[in-house]
Coordinates of C-alpha atoms and ligand atoms in Angstrom, one line a residue:
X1 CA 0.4 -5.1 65.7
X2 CA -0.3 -2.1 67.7
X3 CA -3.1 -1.1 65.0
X4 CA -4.9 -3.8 66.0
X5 CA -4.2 -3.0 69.7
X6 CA -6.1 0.6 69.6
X7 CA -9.3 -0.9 68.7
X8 CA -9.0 -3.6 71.0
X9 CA -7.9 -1.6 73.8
X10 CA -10.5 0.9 73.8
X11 CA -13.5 -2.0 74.1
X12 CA -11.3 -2.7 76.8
X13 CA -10.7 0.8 78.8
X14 CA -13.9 0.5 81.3
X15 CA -12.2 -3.1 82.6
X16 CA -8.7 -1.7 82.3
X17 CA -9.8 1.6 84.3
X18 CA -10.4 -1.1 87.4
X19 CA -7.3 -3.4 86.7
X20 CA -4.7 -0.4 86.4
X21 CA -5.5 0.2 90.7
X22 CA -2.4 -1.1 92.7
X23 CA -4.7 -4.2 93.3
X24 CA -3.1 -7.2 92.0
X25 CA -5.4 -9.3 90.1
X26 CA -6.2 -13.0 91.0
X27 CA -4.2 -15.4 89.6
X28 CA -6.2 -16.8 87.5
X29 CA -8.2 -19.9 89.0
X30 CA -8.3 -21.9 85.3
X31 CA -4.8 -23.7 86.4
X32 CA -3.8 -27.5 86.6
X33 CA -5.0 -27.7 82.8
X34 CA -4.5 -31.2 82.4
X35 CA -2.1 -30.4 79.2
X36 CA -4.4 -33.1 77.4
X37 CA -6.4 -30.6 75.8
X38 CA -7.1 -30.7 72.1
X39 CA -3.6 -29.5 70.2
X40 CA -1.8 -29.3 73.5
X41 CA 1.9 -29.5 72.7
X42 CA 3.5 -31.9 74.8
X43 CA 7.0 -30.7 74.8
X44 CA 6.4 -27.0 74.3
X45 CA 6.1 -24.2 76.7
X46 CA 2.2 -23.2 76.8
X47 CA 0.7 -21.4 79.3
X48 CA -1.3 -23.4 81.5
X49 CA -4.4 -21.3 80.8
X50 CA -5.6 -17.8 78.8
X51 CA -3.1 -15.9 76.7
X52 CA 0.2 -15.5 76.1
X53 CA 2.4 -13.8 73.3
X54 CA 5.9 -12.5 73.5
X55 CA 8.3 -14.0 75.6
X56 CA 10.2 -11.7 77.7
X57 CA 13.1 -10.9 80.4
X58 CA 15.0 -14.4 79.6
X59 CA 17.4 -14.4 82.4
X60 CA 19.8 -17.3 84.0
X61 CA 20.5 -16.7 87.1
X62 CA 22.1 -19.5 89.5
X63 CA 20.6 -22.8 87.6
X64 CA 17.4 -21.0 86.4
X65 CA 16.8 -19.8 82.9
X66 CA 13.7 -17.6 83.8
X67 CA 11.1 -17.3 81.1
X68 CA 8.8 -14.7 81.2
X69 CA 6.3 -13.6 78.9
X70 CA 3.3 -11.2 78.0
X71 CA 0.4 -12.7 79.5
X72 CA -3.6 -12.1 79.3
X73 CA -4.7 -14.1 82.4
X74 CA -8.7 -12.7 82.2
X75 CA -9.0 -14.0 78.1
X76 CA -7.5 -16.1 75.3
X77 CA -7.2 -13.4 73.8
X78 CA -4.9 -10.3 74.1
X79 CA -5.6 -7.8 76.7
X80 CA -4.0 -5.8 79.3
X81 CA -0.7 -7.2 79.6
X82 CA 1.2 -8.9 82.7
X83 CA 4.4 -10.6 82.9
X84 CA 3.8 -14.6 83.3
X85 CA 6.7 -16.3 84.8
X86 CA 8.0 -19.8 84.4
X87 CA 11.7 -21.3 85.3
X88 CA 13.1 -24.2 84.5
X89 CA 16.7 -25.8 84.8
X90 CA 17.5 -27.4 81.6
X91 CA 15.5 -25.4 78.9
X92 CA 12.9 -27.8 78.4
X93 CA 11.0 -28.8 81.4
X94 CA 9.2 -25.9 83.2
X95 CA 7.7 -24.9 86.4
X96 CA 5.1 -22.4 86.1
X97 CA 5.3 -19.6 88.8
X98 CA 3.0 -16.7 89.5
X99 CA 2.5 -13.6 87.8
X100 CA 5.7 -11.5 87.8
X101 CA 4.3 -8.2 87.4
X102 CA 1.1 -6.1 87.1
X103 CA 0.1 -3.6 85.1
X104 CA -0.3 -0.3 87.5
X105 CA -1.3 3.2 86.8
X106 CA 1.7 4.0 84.8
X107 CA 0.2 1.3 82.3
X108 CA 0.5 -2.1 81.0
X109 CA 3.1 -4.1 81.0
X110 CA 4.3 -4.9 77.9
X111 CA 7.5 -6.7 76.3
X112 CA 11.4 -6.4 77.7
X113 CA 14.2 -8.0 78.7
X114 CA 16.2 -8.6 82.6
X115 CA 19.7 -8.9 83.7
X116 CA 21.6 -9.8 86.2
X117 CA 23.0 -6.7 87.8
X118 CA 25.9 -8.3 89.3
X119 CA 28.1 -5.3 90.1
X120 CA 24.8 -3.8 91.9
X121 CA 25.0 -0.2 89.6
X122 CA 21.2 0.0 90.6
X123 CA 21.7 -0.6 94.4
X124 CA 18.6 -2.4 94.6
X125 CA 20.8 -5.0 95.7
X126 CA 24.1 -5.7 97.3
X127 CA 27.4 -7.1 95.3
X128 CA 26.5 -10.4 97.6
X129 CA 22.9 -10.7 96.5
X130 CA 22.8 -9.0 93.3
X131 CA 19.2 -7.8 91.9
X132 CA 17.5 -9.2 88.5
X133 CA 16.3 -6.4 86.9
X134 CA 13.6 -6.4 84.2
X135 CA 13.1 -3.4 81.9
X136 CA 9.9 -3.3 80.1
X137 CA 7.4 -1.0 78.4
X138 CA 5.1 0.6 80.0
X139 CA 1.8 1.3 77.8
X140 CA -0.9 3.8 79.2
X141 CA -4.6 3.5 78.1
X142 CA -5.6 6.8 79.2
X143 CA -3.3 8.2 77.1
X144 CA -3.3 6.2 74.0
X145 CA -7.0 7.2 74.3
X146 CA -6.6 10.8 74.7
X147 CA -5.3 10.5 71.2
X148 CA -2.0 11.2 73.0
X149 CA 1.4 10.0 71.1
X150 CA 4.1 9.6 74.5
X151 CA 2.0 6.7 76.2
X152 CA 4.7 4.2 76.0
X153 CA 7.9 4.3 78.1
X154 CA 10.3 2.3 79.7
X155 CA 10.0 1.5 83.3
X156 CA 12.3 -1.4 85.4
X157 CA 11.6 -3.5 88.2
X158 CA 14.0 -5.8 91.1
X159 CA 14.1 -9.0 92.5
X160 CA 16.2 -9.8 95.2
X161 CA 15.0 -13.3 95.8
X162 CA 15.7 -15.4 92.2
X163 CA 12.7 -13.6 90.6
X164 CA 10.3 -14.9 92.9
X165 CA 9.1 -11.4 93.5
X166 CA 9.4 -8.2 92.0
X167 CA 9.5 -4.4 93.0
X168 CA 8.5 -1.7 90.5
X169 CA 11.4 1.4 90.9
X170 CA 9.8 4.2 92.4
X171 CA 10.8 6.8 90.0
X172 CA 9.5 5.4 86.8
X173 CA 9.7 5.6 84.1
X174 CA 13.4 5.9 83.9
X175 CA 12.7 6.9 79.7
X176 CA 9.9 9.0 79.1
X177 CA 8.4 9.6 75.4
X178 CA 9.7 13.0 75.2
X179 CA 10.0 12.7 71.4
X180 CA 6.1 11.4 71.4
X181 CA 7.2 8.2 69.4
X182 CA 4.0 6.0 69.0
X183 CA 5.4 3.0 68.9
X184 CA 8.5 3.1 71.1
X185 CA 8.8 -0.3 73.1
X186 CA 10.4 -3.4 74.2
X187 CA 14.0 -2.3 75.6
X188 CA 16.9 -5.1 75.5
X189 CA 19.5 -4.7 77.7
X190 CA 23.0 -5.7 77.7
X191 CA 25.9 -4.9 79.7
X192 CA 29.6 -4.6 77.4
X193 CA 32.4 -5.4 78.7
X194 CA 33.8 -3.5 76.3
X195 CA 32.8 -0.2 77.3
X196 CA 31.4 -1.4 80.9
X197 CA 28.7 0.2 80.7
X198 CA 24.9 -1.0 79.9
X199 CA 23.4 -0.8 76.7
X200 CA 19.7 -0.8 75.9
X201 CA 18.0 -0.8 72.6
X202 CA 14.2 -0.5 71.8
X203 CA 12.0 0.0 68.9
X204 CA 10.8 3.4 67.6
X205 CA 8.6 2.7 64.7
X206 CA 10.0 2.5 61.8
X207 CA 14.0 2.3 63.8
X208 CA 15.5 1.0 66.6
X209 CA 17.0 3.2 68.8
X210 CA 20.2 2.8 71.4
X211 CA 21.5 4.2 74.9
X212 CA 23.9 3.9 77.1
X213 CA 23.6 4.0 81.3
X214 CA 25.8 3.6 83.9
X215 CA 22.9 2.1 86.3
X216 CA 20.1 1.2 84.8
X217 CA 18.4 4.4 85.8
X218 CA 19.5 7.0 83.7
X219 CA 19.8 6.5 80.5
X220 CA 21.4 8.4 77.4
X221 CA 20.6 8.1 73.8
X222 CA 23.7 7.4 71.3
X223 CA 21.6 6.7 68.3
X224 CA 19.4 5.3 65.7
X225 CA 19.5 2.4 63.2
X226 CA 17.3 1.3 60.8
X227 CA 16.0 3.7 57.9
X228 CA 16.6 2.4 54.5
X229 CA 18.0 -1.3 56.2
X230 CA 16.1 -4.6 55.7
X231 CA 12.3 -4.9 55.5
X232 CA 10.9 -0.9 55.9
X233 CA 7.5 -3.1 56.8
X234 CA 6.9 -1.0 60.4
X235 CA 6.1 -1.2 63.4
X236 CA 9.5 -2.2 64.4
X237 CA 9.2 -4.4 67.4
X238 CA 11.5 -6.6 69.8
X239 CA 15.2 -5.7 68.9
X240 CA 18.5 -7.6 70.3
X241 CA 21.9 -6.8 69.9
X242 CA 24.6 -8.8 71.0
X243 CA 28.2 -10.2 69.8
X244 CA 28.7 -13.5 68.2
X245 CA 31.7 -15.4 67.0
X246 CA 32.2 -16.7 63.5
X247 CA 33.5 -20.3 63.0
X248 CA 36.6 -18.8 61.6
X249 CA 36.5 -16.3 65.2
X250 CA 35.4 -13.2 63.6
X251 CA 33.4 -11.2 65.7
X252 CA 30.6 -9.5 64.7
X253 CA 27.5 -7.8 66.0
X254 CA 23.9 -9.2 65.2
X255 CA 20.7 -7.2 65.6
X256 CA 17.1 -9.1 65.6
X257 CA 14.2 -6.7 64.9
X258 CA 10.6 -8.4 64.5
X259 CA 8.4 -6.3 62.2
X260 CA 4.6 -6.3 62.9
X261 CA 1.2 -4.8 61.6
X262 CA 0.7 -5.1 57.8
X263 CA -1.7 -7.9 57.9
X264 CA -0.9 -10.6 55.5
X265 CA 2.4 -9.1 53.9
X266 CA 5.5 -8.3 56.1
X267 CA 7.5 -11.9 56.5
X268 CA 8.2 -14.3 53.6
X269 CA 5.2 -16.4 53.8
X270 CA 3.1 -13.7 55.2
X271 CA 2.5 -11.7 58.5
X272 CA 4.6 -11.0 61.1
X273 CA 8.3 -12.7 61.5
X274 CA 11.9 -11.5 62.3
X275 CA 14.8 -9.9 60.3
X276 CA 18.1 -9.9 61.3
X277 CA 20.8 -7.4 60.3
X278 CA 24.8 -7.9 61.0
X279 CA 27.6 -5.9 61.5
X280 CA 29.9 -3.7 63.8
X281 CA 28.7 -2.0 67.4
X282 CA 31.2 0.4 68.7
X283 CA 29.3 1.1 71.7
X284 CA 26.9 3.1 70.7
X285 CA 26.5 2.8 67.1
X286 CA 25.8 -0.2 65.1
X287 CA 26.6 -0.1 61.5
X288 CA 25.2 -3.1 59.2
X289 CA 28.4 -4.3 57.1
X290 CA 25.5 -6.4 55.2
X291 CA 23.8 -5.3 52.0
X292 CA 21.1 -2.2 52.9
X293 CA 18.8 -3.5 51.0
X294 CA 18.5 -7.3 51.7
X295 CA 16.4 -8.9 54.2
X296 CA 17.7 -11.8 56.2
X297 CA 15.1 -13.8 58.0
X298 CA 15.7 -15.9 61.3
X299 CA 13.1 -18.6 60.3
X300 CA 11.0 -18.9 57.0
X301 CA 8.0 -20.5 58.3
X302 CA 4.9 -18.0 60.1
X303 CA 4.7 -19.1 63.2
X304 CA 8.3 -17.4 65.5
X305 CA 7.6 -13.9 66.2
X306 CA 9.3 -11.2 68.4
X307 CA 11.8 -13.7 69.8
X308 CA 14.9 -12.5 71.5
X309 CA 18.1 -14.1 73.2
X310 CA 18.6 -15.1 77.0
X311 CA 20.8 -12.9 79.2
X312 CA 23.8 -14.0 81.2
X313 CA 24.3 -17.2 79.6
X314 CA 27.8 -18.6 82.0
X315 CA 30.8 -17.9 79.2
X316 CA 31.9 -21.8 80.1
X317 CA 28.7 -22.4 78.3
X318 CA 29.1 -19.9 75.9
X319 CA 25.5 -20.3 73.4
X320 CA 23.4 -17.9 72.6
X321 CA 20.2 -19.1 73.3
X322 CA 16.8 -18.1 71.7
X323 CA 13.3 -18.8 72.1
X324 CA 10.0 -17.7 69.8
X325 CA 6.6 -16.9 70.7
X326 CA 5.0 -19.9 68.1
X327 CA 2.5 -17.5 66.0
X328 CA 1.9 -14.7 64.2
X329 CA -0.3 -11.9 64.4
X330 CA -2.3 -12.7 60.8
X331 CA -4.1 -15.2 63.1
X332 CA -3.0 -15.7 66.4
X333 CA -6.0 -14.6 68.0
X334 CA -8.5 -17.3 66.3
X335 CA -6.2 -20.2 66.1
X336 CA -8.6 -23.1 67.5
X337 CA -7.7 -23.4 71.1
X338 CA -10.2 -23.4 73.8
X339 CA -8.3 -22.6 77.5
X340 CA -5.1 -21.2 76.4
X341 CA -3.7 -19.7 73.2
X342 CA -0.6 -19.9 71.9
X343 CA 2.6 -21.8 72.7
X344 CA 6.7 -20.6 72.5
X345 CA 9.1 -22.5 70.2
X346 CA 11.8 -25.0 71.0
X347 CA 14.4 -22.9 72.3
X348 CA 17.4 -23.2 70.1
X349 CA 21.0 -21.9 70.1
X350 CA 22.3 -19.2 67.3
X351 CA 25.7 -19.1 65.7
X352 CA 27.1 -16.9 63.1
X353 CA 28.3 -18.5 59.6
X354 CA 30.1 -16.9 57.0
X355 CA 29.4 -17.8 53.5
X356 CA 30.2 -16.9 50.1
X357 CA 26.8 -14.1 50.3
X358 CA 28.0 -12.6 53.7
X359 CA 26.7 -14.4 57.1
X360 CA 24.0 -16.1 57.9
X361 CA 22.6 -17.2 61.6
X362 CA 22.0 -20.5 61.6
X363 CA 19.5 -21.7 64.6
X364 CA 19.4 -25.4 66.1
X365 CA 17.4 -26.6 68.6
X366 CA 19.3 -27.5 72.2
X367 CA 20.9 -30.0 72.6
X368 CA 19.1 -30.7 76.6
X369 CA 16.2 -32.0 74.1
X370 CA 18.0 -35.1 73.5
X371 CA 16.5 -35.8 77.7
X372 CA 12.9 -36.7 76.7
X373 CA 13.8 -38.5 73.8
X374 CA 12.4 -42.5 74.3
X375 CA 12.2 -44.9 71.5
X376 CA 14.6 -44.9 69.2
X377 CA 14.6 -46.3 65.6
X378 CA 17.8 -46.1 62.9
X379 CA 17.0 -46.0 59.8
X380 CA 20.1 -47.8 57.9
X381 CA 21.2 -46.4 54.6
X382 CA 18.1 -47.6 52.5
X383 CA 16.5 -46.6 48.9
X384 CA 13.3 -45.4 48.8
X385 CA 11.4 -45.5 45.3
X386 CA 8.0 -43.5 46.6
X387 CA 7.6 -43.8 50.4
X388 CA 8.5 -45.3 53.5
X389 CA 5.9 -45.5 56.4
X390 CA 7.4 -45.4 59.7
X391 CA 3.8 -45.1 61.6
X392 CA 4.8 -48.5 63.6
X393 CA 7.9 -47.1 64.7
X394 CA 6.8 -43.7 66.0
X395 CA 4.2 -41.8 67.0
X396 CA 4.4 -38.3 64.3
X397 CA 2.2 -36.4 67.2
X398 CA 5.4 -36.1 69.5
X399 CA 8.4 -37.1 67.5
X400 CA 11.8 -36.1 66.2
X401 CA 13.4 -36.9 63.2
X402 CA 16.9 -36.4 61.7
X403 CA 17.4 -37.5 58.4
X404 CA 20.0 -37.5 55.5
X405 CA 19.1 -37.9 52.5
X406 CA 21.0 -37.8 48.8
X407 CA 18.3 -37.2 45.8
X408 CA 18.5 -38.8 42.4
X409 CA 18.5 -37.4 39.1
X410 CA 15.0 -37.4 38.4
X411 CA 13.8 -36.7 42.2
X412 CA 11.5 -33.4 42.0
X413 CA 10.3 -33.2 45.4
X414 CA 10.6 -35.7 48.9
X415 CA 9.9 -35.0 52.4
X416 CA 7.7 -36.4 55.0
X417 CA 4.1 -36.4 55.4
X418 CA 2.1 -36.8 58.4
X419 CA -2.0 -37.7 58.2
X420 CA -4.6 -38.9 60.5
X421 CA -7.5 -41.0 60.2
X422 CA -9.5 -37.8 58.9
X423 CA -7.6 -37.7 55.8
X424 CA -5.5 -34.2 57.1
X425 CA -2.4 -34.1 56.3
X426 CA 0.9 -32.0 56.7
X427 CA 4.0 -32.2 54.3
X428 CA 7.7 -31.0 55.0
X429 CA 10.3 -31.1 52.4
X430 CA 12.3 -30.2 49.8
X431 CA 11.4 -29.0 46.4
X432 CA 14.5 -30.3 44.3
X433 CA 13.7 -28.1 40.8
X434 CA 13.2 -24.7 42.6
X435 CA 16.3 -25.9 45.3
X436 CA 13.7 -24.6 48.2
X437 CA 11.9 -25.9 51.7
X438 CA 8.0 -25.9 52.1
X439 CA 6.3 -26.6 54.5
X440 CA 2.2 -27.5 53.5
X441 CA -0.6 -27.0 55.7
X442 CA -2.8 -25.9 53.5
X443 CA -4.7 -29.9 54.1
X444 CA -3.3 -30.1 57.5
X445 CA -6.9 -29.8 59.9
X446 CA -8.5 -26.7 60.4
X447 CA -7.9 -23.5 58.5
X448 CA -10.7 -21.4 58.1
X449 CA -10.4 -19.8 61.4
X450 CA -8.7 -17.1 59.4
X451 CA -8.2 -16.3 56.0
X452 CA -4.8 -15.8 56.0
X453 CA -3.5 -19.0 58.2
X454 CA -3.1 -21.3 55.3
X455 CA -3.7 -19.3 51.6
X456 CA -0.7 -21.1 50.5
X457 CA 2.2 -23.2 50.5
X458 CA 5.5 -21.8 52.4
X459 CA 8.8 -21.5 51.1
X460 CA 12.5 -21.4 52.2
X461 CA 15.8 -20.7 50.1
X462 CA 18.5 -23.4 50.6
X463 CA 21.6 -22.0 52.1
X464 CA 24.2 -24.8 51.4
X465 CA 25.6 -26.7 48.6
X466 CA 26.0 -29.7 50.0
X467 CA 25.0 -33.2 48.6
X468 CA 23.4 -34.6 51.3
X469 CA 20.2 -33.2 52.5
X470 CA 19.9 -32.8 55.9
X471 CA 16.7 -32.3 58.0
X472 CA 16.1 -32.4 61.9
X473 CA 12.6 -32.2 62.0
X474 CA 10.5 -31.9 65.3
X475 CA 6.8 -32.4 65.0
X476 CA 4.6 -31.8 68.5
X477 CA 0.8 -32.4 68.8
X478 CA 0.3 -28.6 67.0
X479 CA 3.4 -27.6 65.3
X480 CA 6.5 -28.3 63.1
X481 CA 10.0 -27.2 63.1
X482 CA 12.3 -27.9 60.5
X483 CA 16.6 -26.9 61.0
X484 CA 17.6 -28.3 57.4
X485 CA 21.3 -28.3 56.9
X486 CA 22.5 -27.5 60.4
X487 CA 20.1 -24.9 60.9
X488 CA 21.1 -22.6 57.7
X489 CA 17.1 -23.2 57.0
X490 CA 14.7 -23.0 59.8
X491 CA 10.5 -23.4 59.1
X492 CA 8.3 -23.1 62.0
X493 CA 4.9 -24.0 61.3
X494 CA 1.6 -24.7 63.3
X495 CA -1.3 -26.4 62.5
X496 CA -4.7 -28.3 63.9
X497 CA -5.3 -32.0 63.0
X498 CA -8.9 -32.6 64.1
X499 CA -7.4 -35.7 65.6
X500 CA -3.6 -35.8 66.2
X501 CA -1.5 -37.2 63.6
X502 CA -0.8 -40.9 63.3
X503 CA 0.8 -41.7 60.5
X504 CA 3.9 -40.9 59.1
X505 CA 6.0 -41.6 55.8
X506 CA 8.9 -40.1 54.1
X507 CA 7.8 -40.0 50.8
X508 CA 10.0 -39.5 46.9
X509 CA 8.5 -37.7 43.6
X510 CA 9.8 -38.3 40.2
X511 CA 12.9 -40.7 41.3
X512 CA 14.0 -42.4 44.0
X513 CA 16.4 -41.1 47.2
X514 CA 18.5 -42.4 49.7
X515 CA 18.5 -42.4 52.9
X516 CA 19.7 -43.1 56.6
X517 CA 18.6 -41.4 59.8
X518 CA 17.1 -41.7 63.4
X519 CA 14.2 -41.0 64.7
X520 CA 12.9 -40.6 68.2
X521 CA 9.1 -40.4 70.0
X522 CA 9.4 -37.5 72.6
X523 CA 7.7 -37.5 76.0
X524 CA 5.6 -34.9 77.3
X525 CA 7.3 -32.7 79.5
X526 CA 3.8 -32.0 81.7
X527 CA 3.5 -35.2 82.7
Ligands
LIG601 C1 5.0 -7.9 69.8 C2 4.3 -6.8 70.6 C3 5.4 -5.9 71.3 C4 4.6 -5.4 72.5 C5 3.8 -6.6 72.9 C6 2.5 -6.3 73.5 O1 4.2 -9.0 69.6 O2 3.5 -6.1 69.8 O3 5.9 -4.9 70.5 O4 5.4 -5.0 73.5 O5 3.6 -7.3 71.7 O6 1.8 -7.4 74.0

């Protein structure tokens, strides 16, 4: 994305010049949105006004999951980055708080990750009172513009008081860009227990790269990953690493790594998305046990970009918990909001499968969603010949759906539809002759905003055998998320109804299917 970035930026360097003085901007005064806005998701996190893309430095720390996340608060669209900061204490309602940190004349502040430091290696803090610590990317203008290549580097900020406020470490950054990588940003952190020490690993182009630190403050380099492995489509952004746990208790290492910049051709429908490689860490070197050369995607549809996993889950919980930025850079700048742009997905826990092609992360959304669910209608096992409207029983702007269903013989193709009174409408579902999940919007509202938002239908490859067909299926205001089969399929998909959708039908080509299920409205969480 960082091609588009450089043009961007330097239309932007006068304004930035002033904003990159110690002075912290304004807060911006466009707050208390009413969340009623046209395509306002209801049960999504959104910022309450201006831009947002990557989330960033998701912590827990004593009942909070801290969400933080790269934030434009002069435009709706990007610009000089800040950390916005929002908590919330069951994953799915949030409280917005201010702005965590500033750009300053090292740069802009651009994507990372924050631990708890709860040994107090940094001694920002005390054993007692242990510091969050956020390490981030620092990304300097003047640089960039001097036609310089070092201008990113990782710097790290404390809090001492729940991330309520933050203080920049006075000898950043703590990795400089010695090598003069262009693109070398967004540090995860980690600490092993195995090796009890901290780990980091960022993105260097076309690479990720990994170090080792005893404090958080100086940092050594162990070594690189990535050339010749999954999709070569650069500039790598937003790796993860951590452990996971097969059902059968095989451990195993899993690395995310979003790629960016080609327009219109990196992910499997187009644009920007997010591989995932697994295999062995020893520390300081990971080593894919998977095929070089295939790609394994964390979610088929075009809208969950540089998403990464929360930090210092409690082990009596034990999930590993993700959450999306809900776009993609083909488009994200256009999509037809007016006070805000862009939204994050539902966060959803990861676990590691093994199958008879190797492993496969499945996603599913939490289960703390089940809290704003309100009406309920069961759907009893039932035939359906060509459709079955359910628009008196909920309302497809802010529902959830979770259906199984068994295809006939001469079924070609079922799934739900929603429409409005416009005529738009949007199709989920499952292509029985190619054995694949679409999603449609290609008739869902709006679409010429950018050429490449909705060229075509998007696909998915089935990962199970089984009979039954499983979909869970959440559809708010703007956006759809399918986890088909437990979450061995994921399609995340936005869209923009002219008016929001009110009717909904699952509907049956070519022969008939069966089905039972539930289905549930959702309530807002802003209200
Ligand atoms: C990913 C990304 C990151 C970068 C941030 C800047 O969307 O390009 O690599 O840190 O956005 O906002």
């Amino acid at each position: 994305m960082i091609k588009d970035f450089t043009i961007l930026l330097f239309g932007l360097t006068l304004f930035i010049g002033c904003r990159q003085s110690t002075e912290p901007a304004q807060q911006n005064e466009a707050v208390n949105q009413s969340y009623n806005e046209p395509h306002r998701p209801q049960f999504h996190f959104s910022p309450e006004a201006k831009w947002m893309n990557d989330p960033n430095g998701m912590v827990y720390y004593e009942g909070e999951y801290h969400l933080f996340y790269q934030y434009y608060p002069d435009s709706t669209v990007w610009g000089p980055m800040h950390w916005g900061h929002a908590v919330s204490t069951d994953l799915v309602h949030w409280e917005h708080l201010p702005i965590a940190l500033y750009p300053d004349n090292l740069g802009l502040i651009f994507s990372g990750s924050a631990v708890v430091d709860w040994n107090n290696t940094t001694n920002f803090g005390s054993t007692d009172n242990p510091p969050l610590v956020a390490m981030y990317t620092y990304h300097n203008m003047e640089g960039e513009k001097m036609g310089k290549h070092d201008f990113q580097t990782q710097g790290i900020a404390y809090s001492l008081d729940k991330g309520r406020t933050w203080e920049k470490y006075d000898d950043n950054p703590v990795i400089p860009n010695t090598e003069n990588i262009h693109d070398f940003r967004d540090p995860k952190v980690f600490w092993n227990d195995a090796t009890k020490n901290w780990v980091m690993i960022l993105a260097a182009n076309d690479r990720v790269k990994i170090y080792n630190s005893k404090d958080l403050l100086t940092w050594e380099h162990t070594s690189d990953f990535g050339l010749g492995h999954g999709s070569q489509a650069r500039p790598w952004e937003c790796p993860d690493l951590f452990k996971m746990t097969t059902q059968d208790g095989e451990e195993k290492w899993v690395m995310l790594v979003s790629i960016g910049n080609r327009i219109g051709i990196n992910a499997p429908n187009g644009g920007t998305g997010t591989q995932y490689f697994v295999g062995e860490f020893d520390g300081k070197t990971f080593t894919n046990t998977q095929s070089k050369v295939k790609t394994s995607w964390i979610d088929y549809g075009r809208d969950n970009y540089a998403g990464v996993t929360w930090s210092d889950i409690p082990q009596d919980d034990g999930r590993r918990l993700f959450i999306g930025w809900m776009s993609n850079w083909d488009y994200a700048q256009v999509v037809p909001t007016k006070t805000w742009r862009s939204a994050m997905t539902l966060p959803r826990s990861l676990t590691l499968h093994r199958n008879a092609d190797g492993y496969l992360l499945h996603s599913t959304p939490v289960t703390e969603l089940s809290g704003i669910r309100n009406n309920t209608y069961e759907i009893k096992q039932t035939t359906i010949e060509t459709n079955l409207d359910l628009s008196e029983k909920i309302n497809p702007a802010q529902a959830e759906l979770i259906l199984e269903i068994k295809p006939n013989e001469a079924t070609t193709n079922f799934g739900i539809e929603l429409s409005n009174t416009n005529g738009e409408v949007y199709r989920v579902g499952y292509d029985v002759m190619n054995n694949q999940y679409y999603s449609d919007r290609t008739r869902a509202g709006k679409v010429d905003f950018s050429e490449f938002f909705a060229k075509k239908i998007h696909t998915a490859v089935r990962n199970s055998n089984n009979k039954t067909i499983r979909l869970h299926l959440f559809f708010d205001t703007a956006s759809a998320e399918l986890f088909a089969d437990n979450g061995a399929t994921v399609m995340t998909d936005i869209y923009f109804p002219d008016t929001d959708f009110s009717q909904i039908k699952v509907f049956t080509e070519g022969g008939a299917i069966e089905l039972n299920g539930s289905c549930y409205d959702l309530t807002s969480i802003w209200k």
